[in-house]
C-alpha positions as semicolon CSV with decimal commas, in nm:
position;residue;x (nm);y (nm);z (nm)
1;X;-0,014;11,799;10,442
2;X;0,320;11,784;10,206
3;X;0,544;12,064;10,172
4;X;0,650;12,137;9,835
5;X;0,753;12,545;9,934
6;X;1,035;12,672;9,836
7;X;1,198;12,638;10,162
8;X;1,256;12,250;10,108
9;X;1,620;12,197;10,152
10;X;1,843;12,016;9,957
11;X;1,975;11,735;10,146
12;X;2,341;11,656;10,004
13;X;2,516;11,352;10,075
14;X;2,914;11,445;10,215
15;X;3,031;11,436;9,883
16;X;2,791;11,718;9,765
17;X;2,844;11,983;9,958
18;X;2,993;12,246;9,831
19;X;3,192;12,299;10,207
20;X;3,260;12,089;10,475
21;X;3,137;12,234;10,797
22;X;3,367;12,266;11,090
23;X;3,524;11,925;11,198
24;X;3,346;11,877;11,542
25;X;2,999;11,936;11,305
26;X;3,127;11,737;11,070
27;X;3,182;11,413;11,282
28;X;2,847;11,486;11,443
29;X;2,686;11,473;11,106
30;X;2,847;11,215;10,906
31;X;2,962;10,937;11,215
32;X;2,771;10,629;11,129
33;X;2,673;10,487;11,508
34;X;2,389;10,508;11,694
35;X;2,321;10,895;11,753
36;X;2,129;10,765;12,066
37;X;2,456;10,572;12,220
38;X;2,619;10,877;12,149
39;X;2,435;11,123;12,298
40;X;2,408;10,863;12,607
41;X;2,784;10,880;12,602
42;X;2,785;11,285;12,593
43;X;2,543;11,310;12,870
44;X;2,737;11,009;13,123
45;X;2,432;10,856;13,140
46;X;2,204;11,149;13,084
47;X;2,014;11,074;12,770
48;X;1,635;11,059;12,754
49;X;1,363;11,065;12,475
50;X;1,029;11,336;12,493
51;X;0,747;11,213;12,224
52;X;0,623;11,569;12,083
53;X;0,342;11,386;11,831
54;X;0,311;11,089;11,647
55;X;0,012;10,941;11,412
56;X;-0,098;10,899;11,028
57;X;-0,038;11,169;10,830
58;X;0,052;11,252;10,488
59;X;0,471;11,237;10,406
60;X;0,623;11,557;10,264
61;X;0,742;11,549;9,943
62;X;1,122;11,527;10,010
63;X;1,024;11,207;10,283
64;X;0,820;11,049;9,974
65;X;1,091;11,082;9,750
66;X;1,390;10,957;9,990
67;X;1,113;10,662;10,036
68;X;1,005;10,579;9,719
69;X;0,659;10,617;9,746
70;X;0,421;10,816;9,554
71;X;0,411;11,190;9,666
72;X;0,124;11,283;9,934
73;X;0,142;10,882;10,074
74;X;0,043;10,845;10,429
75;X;0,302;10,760;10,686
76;X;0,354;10,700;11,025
77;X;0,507;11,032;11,125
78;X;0,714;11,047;11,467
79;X;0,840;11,351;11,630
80;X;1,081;11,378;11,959
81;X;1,335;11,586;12,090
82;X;1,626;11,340;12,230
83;X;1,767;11,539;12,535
84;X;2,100;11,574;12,749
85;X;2,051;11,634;13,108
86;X;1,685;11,735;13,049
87;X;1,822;11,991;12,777
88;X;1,670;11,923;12,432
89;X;1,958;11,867;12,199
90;X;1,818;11,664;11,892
91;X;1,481;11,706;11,770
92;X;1,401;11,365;11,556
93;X;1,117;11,329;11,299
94;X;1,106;10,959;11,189
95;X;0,891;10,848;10,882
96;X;0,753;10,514;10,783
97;X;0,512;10,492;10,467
98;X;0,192;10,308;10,552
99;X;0,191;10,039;10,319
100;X;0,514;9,913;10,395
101;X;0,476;9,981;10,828
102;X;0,137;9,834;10,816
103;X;0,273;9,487;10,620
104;X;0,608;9,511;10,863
105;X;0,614;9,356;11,245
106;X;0,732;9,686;11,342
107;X;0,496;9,858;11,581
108;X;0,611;10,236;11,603
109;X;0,306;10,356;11,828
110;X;0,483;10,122;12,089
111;X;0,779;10,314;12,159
112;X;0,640;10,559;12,368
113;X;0,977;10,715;12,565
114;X;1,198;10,433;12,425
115;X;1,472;10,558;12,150
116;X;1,391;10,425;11,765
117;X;1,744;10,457;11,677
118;X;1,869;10,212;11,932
119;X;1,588;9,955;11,783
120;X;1,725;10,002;11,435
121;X;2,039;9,969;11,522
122;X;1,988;9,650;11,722
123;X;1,773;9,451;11,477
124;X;2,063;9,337;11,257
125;X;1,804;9,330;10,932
126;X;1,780;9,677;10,922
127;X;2,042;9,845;10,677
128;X;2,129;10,166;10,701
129;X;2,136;10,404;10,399
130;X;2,390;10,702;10,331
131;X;2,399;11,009;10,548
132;X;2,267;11,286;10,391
133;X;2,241;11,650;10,579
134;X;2,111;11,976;10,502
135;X;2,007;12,329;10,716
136;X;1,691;12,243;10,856
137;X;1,399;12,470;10,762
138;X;1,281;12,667;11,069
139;X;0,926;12,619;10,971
140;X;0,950;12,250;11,080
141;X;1,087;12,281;11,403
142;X;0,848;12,291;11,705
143;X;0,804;12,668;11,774
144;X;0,973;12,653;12,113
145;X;1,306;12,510;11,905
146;X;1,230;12,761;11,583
147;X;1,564;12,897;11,445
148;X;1,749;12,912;11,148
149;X;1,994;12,737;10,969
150;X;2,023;12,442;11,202
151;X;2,233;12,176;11,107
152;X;2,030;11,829;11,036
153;X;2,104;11,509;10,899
154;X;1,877;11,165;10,771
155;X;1,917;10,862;10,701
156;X;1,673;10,583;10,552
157;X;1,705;10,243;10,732
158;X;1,546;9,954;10,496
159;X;1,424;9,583;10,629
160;X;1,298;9,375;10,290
161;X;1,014;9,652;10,165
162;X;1,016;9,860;10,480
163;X;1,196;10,185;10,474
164;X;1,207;10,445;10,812
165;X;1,342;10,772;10,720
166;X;1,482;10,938;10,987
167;X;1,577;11,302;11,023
168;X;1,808;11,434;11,307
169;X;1,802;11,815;11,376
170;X;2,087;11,929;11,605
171;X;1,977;12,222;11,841
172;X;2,152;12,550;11,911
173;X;2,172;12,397;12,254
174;X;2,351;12,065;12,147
175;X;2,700;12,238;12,053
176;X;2,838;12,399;12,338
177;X;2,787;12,034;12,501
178;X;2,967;11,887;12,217
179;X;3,281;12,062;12,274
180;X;3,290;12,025;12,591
């Protein structure tokens, strides 16, 4: 169902926000590679991908709007927590509208375990959009990752009249492996 509640965050691109986080946020938030490469990197080697639930379902209002579509459209909706070491550090929720997947060659129900980011970022026709971030509502988060004020970031990746929105939550438990 879409979520128009009060609780939708604004998602700012860098110049918007009215404060910069701290730097180490900062470059985790706004660096333009592959999130998956880096968190591969963090890890030495570590890095694996847990599907939480994927399947048709209608796009929240904020996911329709970065996507252009008409608010309460259908999309492919993808949910995963990327992990360090077997320590969930990112949880993902990647959006495609229907219309657009379903005339695409992209097959999203095929990734099972396998990272999207790494496929977006090696088909050279995708382009990818500006970064835009924002603190992540709690109420979206699994329950077992549920907390506040979590630091998130999106991106929409476009192929001809295919667009995949996707959102990257950092967990509590992601930061003290950052600064390492």
């Amino acid at each position: 169902m879409p979520c128009s509640t009060p609780q939708t965050p604004a998602w700012l691109t860098r110049d918007q926000l009215p404060s910069a986080p701290i730097a180490s946020v900062y470059d985790w938030l706004f660096n333009q590679d592959s999130l998956t490469r880096r968190l591969t990197e963090l890890s030495d080697g570590g890095f694996s991908v847990t599907p939480l639930r994927e399947g048709w379902q209608a796009l929240r209002d904020d996911e329709c709007a970065a996507l252009d579509v008409p608010p309460g459209s259908q999309g492919w909706v993808r949910e995963v927590y990327l992990r360090g070491n077997g320590q969930p550090w990112v949880f993902a929720r990647s959006v495609a509208a229907r219309q657009a997947l379903e005339g695409s060659n992209l097959d999203l129900q095929e990734l099972g375990s396998r990272s999207l980011g790494e496929l977006l970022f090696s088909d050279q026709a995708f382009t990818r959009g500006e970064l835009q971030v924002c603190r992540y509502p709690a109420a979206w988060l699994p329950s077992e990752a549920s907390q506040n004020d979590l630091w998130a970031r999106r991106s929409c990746f476009r192929r001809g009249p295919l667009a995949v929105l996707v959102a990257e939550v950092f967990l509590a438990d992601f930061w003290p492996a950052a600064s390492r």
